[in-house]
Short mmCIF file of C-alpha atoms and ligand atoms in Angstrom, two decimals:
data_model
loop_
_atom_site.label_atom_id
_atom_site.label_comp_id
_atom_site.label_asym_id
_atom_site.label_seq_id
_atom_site.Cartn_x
_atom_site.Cartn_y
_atom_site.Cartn_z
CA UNK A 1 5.60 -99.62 235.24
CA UNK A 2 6.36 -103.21 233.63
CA UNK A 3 9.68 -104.38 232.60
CA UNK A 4 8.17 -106.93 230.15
CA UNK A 5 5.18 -107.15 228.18
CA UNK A 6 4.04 -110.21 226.59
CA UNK A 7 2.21 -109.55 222.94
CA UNK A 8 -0.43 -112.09 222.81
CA UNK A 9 -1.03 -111.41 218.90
CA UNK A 10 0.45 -111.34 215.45
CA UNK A 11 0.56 -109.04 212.25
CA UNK A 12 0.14 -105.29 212.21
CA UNK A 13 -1.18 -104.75 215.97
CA UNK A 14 1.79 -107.04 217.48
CA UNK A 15 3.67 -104.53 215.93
CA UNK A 16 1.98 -101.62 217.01
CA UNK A 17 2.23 -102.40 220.84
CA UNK A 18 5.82 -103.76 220.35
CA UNK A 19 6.63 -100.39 219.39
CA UNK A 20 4.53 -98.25 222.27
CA UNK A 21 6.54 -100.58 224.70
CA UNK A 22 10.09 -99.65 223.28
CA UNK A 23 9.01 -95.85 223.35
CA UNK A 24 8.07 -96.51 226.98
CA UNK A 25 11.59 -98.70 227.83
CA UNK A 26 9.37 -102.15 228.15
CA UNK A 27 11.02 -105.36 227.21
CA UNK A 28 8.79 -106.96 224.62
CA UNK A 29 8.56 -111.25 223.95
CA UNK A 30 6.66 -111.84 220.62
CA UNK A 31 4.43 -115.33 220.68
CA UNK A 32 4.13 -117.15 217.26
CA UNK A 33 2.82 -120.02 215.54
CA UNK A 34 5.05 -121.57 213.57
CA UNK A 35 3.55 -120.28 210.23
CA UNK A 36 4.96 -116.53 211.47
CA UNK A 37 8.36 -117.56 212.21
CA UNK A 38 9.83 -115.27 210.05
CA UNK A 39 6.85 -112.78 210.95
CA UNK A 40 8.56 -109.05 211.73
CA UNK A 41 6.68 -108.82 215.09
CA UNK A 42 8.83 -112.04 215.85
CA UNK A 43 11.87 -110.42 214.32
CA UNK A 44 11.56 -106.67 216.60
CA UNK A 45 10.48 -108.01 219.93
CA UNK A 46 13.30 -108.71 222.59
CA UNK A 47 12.22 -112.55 222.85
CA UNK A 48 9.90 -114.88 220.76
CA UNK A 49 8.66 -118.24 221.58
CA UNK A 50 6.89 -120.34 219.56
CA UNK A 51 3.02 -121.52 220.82
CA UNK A 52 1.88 -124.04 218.16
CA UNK A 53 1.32 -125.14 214.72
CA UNK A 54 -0.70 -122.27 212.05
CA UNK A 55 -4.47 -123.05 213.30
CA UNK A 56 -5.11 -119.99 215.69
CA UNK A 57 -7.18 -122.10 218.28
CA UNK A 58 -3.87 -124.44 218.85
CA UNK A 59 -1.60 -120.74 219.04
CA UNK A 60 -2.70 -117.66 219.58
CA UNK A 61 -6.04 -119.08 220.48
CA UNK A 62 -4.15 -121.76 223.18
CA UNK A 63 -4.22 -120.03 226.78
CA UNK A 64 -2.27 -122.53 228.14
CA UNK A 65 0.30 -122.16 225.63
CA UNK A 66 0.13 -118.28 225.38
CA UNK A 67 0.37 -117.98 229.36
CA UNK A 68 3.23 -120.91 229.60
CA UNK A 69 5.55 -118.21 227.29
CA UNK A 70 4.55 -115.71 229.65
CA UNK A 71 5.80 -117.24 232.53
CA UNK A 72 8.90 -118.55 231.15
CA UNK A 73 10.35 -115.51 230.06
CA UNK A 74 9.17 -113.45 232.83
CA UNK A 75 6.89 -111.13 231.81
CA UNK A 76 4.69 -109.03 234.09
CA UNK A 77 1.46 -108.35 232.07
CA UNK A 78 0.34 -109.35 228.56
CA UNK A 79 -1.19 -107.59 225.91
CA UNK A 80 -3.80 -109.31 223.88
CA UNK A 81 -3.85 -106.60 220.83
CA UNK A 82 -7.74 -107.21 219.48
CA UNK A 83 -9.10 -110.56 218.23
CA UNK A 84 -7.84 -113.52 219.89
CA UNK A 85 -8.20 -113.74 222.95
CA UNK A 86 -8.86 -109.53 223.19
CA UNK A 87 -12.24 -110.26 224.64
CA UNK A 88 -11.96 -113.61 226.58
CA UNK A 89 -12.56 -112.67 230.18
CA UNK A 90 -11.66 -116.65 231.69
CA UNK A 91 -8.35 -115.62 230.08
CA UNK A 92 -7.55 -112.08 231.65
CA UNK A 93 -8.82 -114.05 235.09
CA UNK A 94 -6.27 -116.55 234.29
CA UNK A 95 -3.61 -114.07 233.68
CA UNK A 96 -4.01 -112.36 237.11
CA UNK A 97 -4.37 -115.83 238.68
CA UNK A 98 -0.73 -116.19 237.53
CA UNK A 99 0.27 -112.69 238.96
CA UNK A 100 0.44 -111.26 236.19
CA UNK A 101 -1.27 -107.75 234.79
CA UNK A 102 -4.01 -108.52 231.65
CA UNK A 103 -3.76 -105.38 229.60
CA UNK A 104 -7.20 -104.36 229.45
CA UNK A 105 -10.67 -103.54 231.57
CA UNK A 106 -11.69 -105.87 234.69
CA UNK A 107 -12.63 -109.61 233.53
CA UNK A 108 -16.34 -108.66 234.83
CA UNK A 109 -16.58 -105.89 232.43
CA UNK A 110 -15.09 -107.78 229.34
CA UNK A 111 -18.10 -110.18 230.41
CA UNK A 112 -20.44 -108.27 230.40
CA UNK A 113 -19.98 -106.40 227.31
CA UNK A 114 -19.04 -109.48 225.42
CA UNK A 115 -22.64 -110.70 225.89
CA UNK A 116 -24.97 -108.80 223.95
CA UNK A 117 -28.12 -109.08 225.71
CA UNK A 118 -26.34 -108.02 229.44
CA UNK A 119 -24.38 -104.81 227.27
CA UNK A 120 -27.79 -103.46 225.92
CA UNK A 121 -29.63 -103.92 229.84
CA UNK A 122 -25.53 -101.89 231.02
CA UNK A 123 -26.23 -100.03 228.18
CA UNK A 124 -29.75 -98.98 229.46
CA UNK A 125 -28.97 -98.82 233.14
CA UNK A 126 -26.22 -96.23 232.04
CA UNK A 127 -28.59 -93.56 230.31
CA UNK A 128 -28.06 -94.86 227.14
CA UNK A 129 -30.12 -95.53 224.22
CA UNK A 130 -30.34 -98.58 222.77
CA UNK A 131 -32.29 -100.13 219.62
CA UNK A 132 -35.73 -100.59 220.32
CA UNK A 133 -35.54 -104.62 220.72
CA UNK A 134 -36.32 -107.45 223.13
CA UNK A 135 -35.69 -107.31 226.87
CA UNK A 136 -33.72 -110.21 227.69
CA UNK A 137 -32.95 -113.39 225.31
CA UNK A 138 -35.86 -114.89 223.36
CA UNK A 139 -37.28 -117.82 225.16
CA UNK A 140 -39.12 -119.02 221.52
CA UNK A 141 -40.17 -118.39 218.29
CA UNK A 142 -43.54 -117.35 219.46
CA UNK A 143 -41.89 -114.43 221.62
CA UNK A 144 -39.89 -113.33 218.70
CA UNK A 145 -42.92 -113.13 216.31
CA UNK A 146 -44.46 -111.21 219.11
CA UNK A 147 -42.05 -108.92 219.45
CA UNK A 148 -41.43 -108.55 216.10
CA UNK A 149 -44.65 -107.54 216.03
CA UNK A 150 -44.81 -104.67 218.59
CA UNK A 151 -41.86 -102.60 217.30
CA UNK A 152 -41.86 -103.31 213.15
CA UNK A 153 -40.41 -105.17 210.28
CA UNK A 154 -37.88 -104.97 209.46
CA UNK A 155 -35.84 -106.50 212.36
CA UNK A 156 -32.61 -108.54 212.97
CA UNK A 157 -31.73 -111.05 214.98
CA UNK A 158 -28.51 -111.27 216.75
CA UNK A 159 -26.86 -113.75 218.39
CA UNK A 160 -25.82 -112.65 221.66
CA UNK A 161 -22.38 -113.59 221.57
CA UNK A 162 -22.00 -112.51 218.36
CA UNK A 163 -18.71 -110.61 216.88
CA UNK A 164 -17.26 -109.72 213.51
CA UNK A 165 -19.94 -109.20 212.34
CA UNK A 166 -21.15 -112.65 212.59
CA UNK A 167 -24.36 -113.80 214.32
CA UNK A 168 -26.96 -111.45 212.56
CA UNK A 169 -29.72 -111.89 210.73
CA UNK A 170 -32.39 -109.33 208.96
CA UNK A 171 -36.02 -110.58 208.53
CA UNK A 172 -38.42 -108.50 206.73
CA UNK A 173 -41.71 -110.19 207.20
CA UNK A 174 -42.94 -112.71 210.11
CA UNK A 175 -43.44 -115.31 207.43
CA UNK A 176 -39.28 -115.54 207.63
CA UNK A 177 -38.99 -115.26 211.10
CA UNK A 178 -39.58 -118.95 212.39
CA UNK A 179 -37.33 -120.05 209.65
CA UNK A 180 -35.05 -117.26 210.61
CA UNK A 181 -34.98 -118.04 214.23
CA UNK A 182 -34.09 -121.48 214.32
CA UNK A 183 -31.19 -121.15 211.37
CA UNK A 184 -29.30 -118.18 213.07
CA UNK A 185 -29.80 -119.95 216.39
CA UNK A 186 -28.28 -122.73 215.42
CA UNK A 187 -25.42 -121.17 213.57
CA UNK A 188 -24.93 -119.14 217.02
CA UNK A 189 -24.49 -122.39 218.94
CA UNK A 190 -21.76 -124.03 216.35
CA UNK A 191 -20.26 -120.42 215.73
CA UNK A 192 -19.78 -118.87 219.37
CA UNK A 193 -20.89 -122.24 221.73
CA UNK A 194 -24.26 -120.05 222.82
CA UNK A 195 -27.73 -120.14 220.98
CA UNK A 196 -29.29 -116.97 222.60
CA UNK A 197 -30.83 -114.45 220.77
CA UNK A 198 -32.15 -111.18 220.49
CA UNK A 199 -34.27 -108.97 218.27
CA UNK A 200 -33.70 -105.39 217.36
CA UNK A 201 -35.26 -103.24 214.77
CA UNK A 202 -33.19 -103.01 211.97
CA UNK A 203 -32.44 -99.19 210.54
CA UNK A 204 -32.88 -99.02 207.29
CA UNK A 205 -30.05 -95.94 206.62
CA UNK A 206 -28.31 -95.08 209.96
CA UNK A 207 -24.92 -94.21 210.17
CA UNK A 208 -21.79 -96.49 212.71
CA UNK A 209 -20.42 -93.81 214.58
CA UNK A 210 -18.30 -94.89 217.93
CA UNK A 211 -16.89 -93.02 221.02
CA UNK A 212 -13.40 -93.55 222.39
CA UNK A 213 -13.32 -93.46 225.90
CA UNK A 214 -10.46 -94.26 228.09
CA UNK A 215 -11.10 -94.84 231.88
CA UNK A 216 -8.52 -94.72 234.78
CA UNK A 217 -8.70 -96.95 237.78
CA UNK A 218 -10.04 -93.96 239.91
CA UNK A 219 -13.10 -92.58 238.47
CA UNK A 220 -11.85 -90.16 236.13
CA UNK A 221 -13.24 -90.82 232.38
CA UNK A 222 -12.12 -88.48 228.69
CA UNK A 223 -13.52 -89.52 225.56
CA UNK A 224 -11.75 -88.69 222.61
CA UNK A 225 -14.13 -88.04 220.32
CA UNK A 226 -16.26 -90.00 217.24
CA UNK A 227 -15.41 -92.60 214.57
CA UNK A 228 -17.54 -92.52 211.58
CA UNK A 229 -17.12 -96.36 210.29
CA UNK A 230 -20.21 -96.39 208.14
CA UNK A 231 -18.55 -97.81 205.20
CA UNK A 232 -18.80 -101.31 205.89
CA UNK A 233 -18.86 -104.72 203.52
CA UNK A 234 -20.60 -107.83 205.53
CA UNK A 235 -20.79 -105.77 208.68
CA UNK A 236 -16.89 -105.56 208.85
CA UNK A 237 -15.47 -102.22 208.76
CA UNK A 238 -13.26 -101.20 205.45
CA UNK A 239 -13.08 -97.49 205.88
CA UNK A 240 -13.20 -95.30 209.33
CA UNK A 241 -12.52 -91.38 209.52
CA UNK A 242 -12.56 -88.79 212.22
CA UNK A 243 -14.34 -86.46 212.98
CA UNK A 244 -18.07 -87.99 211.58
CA UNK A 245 -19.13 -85.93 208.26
CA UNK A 246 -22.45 -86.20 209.57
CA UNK A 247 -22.27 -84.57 213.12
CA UNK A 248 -21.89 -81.11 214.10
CA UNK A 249 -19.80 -79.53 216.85
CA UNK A 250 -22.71 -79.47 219.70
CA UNK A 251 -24.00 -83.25 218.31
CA UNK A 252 -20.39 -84.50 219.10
CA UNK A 253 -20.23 -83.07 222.28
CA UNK A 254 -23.62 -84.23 223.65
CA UNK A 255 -22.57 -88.32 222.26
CA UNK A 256 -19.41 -87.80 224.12
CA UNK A 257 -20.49 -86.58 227.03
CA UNK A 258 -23.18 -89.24 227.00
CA UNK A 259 -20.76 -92.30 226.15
CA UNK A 260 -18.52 -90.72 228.88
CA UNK A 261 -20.67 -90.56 231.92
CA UNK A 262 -21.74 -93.88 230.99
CA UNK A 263 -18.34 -95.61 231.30
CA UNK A 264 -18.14 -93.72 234.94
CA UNK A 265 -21.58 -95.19 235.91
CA UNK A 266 -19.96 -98.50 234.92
CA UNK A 267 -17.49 -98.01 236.75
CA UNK A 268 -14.98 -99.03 233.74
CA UNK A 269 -11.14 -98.48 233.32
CA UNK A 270 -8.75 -98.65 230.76
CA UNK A 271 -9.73 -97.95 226.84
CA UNK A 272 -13.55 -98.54 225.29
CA UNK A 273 -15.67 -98.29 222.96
CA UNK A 274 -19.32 -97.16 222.61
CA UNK A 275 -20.42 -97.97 219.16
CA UNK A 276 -23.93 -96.69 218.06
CA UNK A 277 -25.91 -96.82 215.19
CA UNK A 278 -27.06 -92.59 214.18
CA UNK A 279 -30.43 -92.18 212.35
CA UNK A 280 -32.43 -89.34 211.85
CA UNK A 281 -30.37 -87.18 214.33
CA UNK A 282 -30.70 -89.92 217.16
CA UNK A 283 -28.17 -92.08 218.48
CA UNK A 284 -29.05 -95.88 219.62
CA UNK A 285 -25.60 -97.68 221.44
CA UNK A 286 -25.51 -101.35 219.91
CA UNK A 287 -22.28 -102.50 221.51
CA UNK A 288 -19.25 -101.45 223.80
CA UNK A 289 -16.05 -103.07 222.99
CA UNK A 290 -13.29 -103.40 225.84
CA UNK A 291 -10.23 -104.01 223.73
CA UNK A 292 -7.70 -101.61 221.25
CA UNK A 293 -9.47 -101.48 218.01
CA UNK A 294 -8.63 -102.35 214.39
CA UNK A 295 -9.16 -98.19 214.12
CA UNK A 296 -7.64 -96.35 217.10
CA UNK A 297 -5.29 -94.87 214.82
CA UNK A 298 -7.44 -92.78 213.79
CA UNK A 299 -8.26 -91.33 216.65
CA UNK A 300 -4.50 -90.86 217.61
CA UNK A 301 -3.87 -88.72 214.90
CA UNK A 302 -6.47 -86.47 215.13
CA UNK A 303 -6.10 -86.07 219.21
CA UNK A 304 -2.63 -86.95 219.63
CA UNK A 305 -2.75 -89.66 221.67
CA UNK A 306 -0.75 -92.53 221.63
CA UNK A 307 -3.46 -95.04 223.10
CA UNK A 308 -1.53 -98.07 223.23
CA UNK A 309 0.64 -96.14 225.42
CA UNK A 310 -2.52 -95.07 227.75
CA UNK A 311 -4.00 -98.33 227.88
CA UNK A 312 -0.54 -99.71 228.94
CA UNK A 313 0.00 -97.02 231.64
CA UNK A 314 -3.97 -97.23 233.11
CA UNK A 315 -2.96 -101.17 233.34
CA UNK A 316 -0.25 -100.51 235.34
CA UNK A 317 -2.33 -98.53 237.59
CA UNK A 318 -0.85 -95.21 236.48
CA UNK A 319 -3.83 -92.23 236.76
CA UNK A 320 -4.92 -90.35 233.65
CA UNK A 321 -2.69 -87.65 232.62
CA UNK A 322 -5.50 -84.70 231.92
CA UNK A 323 -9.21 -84.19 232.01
CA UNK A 324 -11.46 -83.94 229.06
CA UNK A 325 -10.79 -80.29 229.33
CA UNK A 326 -7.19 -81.14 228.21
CA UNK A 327 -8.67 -82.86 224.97
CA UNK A 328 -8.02 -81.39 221.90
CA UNK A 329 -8.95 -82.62 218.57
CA UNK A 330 -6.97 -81.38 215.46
CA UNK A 331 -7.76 -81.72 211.72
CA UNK A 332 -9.07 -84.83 209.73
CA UNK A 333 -7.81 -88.79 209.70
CA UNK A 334 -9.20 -91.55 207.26
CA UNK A 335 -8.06 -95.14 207.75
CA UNK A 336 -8.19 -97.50 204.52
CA UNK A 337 -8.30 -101.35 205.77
CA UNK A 338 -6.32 -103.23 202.82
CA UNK A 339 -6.90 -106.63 202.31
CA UNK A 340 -4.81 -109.17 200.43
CA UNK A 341 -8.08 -110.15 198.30
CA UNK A 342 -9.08 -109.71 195.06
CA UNK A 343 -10.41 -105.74 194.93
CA UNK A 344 -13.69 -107.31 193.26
CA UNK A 345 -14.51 -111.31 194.57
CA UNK A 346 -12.77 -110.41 198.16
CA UNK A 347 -11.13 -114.11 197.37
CA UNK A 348 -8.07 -114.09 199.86
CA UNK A 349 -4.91 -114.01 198.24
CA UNK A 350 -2.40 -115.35 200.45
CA UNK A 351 1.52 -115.67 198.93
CA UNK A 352 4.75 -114.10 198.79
CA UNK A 353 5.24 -110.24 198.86
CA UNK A 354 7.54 -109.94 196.04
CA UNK A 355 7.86 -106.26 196.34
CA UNK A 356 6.65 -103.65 198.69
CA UNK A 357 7.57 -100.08 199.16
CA UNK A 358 5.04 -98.30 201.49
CA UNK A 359 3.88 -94.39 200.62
CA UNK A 360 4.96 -91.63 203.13
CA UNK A 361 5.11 -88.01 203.80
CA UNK A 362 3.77 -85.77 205.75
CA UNK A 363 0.31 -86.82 207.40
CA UNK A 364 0.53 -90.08 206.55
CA UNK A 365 1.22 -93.20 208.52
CA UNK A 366 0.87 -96.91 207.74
CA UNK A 367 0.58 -99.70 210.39
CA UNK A 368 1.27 -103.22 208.77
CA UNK A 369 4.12 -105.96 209.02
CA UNK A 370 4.58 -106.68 205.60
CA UNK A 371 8.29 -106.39 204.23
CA UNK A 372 9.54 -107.23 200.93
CA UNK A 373 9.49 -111.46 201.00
CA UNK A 374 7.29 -111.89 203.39
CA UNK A 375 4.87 -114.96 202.61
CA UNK A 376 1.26 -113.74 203.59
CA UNK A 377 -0.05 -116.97 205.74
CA UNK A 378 -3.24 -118.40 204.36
CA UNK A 379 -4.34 -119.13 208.03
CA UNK A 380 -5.22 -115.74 209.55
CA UNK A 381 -7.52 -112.94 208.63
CA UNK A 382 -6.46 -111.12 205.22
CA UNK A 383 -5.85 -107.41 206.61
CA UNK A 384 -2.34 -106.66 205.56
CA UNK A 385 -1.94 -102.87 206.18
CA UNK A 386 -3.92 -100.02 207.48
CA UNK A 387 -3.00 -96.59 205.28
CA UNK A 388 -4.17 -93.92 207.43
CA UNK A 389 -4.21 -90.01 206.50
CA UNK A 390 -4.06 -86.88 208.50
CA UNK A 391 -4.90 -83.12 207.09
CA UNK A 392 -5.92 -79.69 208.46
CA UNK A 393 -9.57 -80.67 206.83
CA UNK A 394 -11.48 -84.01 205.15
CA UNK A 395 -10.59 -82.29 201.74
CA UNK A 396 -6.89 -82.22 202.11
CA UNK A 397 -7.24 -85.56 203.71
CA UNK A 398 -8.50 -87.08 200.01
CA UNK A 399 -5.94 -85.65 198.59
CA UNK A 400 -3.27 -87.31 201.10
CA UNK A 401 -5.31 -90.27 200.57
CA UNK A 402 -5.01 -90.67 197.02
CA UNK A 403 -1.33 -89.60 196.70
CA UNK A 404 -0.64 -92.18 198.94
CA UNK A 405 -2.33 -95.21 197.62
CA UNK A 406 -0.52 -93.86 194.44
CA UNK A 407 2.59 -94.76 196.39
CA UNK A 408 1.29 -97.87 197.57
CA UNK A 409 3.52 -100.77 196.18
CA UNK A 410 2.24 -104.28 197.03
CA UNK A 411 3.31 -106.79 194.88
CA UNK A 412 2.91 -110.92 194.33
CA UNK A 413 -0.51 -110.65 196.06
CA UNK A 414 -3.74 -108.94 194.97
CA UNK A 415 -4.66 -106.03 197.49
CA UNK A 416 -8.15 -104.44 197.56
CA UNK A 417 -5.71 -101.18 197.28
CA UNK A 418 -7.73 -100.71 193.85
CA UNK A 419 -11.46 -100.60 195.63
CA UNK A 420 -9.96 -97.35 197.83
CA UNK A 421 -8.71 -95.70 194.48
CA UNK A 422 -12.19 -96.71 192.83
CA UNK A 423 -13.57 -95.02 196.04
CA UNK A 424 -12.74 -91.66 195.57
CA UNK A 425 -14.03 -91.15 192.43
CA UNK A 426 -17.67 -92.09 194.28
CA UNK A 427 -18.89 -88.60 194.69
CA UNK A 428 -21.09 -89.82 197.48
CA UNK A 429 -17.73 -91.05 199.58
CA UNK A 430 -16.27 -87.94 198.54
CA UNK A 431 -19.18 -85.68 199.96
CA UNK A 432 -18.96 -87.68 203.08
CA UNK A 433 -22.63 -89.35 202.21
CA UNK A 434 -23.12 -92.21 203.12
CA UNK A 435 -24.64 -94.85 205.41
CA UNK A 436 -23.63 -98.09 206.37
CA UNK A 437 -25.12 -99.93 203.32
CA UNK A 438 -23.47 -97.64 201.39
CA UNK A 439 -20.64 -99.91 200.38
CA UNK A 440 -22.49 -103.19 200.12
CA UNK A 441 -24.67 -101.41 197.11
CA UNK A 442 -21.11 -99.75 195.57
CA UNK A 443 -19.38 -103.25 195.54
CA UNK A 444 -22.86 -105.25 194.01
CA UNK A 445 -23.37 -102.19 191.35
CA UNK A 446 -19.27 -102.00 190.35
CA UNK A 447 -19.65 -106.52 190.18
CA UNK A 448 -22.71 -106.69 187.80
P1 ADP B 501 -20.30 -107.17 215.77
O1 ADP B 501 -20.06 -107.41 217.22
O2 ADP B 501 -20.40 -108.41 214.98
O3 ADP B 501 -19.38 -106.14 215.18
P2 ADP B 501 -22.38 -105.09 216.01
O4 ADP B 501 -23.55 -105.21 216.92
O5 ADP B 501 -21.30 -104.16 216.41
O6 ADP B 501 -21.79 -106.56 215.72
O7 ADP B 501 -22.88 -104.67 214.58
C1 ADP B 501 -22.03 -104.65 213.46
C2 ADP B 501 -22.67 -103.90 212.33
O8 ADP B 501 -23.93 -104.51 211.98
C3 ADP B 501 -23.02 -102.46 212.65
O9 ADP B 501 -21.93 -101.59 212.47
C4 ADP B 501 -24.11 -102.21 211.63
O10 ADP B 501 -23.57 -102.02 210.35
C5 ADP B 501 -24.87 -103.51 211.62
N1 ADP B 501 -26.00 -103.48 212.58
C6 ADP B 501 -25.98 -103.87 213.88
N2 ADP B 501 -27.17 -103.66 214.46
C7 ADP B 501 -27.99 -103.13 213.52
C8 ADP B 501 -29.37 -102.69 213.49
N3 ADP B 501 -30.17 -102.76 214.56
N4 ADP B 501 -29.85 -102.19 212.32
C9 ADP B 501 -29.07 -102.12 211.21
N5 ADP B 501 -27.78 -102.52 211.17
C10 ADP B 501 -27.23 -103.02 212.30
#
């Protein structure tokens, strides 16, 4: 096992993996720009060195600088949390090329799922569904309009190294498409340094629903069951629960077992995701990601397993523990993503915690670095705190959920706490109905 694990990230998922390496007797060094100095990632870990000013791409963005701390204080892998540099396979290939252990899949893998267009052909080759959508990048406008035509407005066009939710654009009618084209091809280029792009239908009212799978270095592949992440605001996630209100038992065994046997036919290790999009009883993949995600927690408290812990011992080479046998799901999690933005613009609202007291109890859990004085950076991404709720059933779980954002003190900054209060009283949230425009049409309706 490692002695020391370098934390190539800030905020709440620094945290998290500082504190799966104490429970496992790893030495942790934090890395920091100097706008976290007085971060609490910086403050827990066993060493912290600073990697540059507040912009991320001359920090936590810098490999140079991230893989310089590693090898100054010794450490024998590094874990990149998500975000960052989560997904940059020339940066896991530079980590092993300085002997050290990248926590996370092979580099080829993390390149091949980070393009778009190669995921959905893996995707395919795998026994997977996909979209129905282009084969290949689009060489022109002409090819898009053609395929366009051949499977139906409406369709979007995504960039193909798209992410966050970035790189997408619907188009209902070919007299938008050649505009279309050229605009999100261009903003590809200048956003993610690559122009291709590729067409899918767009679904009208499908449902996010993604797989956890967690692969060992020898062939043996679990899943861990379904997120439902439906309720989503610009294609980011704000709201993710386990088990899916929508599937049944035998549906969420036959998506598992699917996402499952295609990892193995990839020949993939350490922890994944399959996401798919869920319409009219079908499932079509639309992207695999090959990092920790924003949501694993609430997978962990509905099968018990610490993942960060996995994904750190299936680095290390270390076999998986059980078979899918072994798996076990228990009860009901939600996960609330709070913001510090205003609960009705989204403006970010970066500042100084003046108070904060977080809610707690049984079944719930809350993964953030805030503390009482903290100044919130304006530099990074606004997701202070992730509230997430356990029960024996989604019911109780609402419950939990509302006692606890009851609790929830945040003070000196606005939160979007008050949009997850407003969201209970939405009986269609509260039935479990709801697809992912759900929450675009909630926000627009509760803002006119
Ligand atoms: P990113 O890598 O930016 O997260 P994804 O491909 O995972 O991009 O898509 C993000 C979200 O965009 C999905 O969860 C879904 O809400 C929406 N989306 C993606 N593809 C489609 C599609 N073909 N039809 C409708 N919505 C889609």
């Amino acid at each position: 096992m490692f002695d020391k694990v370098l934390i190539a990230n800030r905020g709440e998922v620094a945290l998290r993996i500082h504190r799966a390496c104490r429970e496992m007797g790893i030495k942790t060094v934090a890395v920091h720009s100097t706008a976290d100095s007085d971060a609490m990632h910086v403050r827990l870990a066993d060493q912290a060195v600073c990697i540059g000013p507040p912009p991320a791409r001359d920090s936590y963005l810098n490999k140079a600088a991230v893989l310089s701390a590693a090898t100054i204080t010794n450490a024998d892998a590094v874990h990149p949390g998500y975000g960052f540099l989560s997904e940059n396979a020339d940066f896991a290939d530079m980590v092993a090329e300085h002997h050290m252990t990248f926590i996370g899949p092979e580099p080829e893998h993390i390149r091949r799922m980070g393009d778009k267009i190669a995921a959905r052909e893996a995707a395919k080759e795998a026994g997977l569904p996909v979209v129905p959508g282009s084969e290949g990048a689009l060489q022109d406008e002409g090819e898009a309009l053609a395929m366009a035509d051949e499977i139906g407005y409406p369709v979007l066009l995504k960039a193909a190294s798209g992410g966050g939710g970035k790189g997408m654009k619907v188009v209902r009618g070919p007299n938008e498409l050649a505009s279309a084209y050229r605009t999100t091809r261009s903003e590809a280029e200048a956003a993610f340094g690559n122009p291709a792009l590729y067409l899918e239908k767009y679904l009208e009212a499908p449902r996010h629903i993604e797989i956890q799978v967690m692969a060992d270095n020898y062939g043996n592949v679990i899943h861990l069951g379904e997120r439902d992440c439906s309720l989503q605001r610009k294609h980011q996630k704000v709201v993710e629960e386990g088990p899916s209100p929508a599937l049944n038992a035998d549906q969420r065994a036959a998506i598992g077992d699917l996402a499952r046997e295609a990892a193995a036919s990839l020949g993939y290790s350490s922890l994944g995701t399959m996401e798919f999009l869920y319409e009219d009883g079908k499932f079509y993949f639309i992207e695999m990601n090959t990092r920790l995600q924003v949501e694993h927690p609430v997978t962990e408290m509905i099968s018990g397993v610490d993942l960060v812990r996995e994904q750190i011992r299936l680095a290390a080479g270390a076999p998986l523990e059980y078979g899918q046998e072994s798996v076990n799901l228990c009860g009901h999690a939600i996960e609330c993503r709070i913001n510090a933005e205003n609960p009705h613009t989204f403006a970010p609202s970066p500042g100084r915690v003046t108070e904060y007291h977080a809610p707690g109890g049984l079944g719930v859990r809350v993964d953030s670095a805030l503390y009482s004085g903290y100044r919130i950076p304006p530099t990074y991404d606004s997701m202070i705190a992730k509230l997430i709720v356990h029960g024996n059933g989604r019911n109780e779980c609402l419950m939990r959920l509302r006692r606890a954002l009851e609790e929830f003190v945040v003070e000196g900054v606005q939160t979007t706490i008050p949009l997850h209060m407003d969201l209970l009283t939405a009986p269609d949230f509260v039935n479990g109905v709801y697809d992912i425009h759900w929450l675009e049409k909630y926000v627009e309706a509760a803002q006119a």
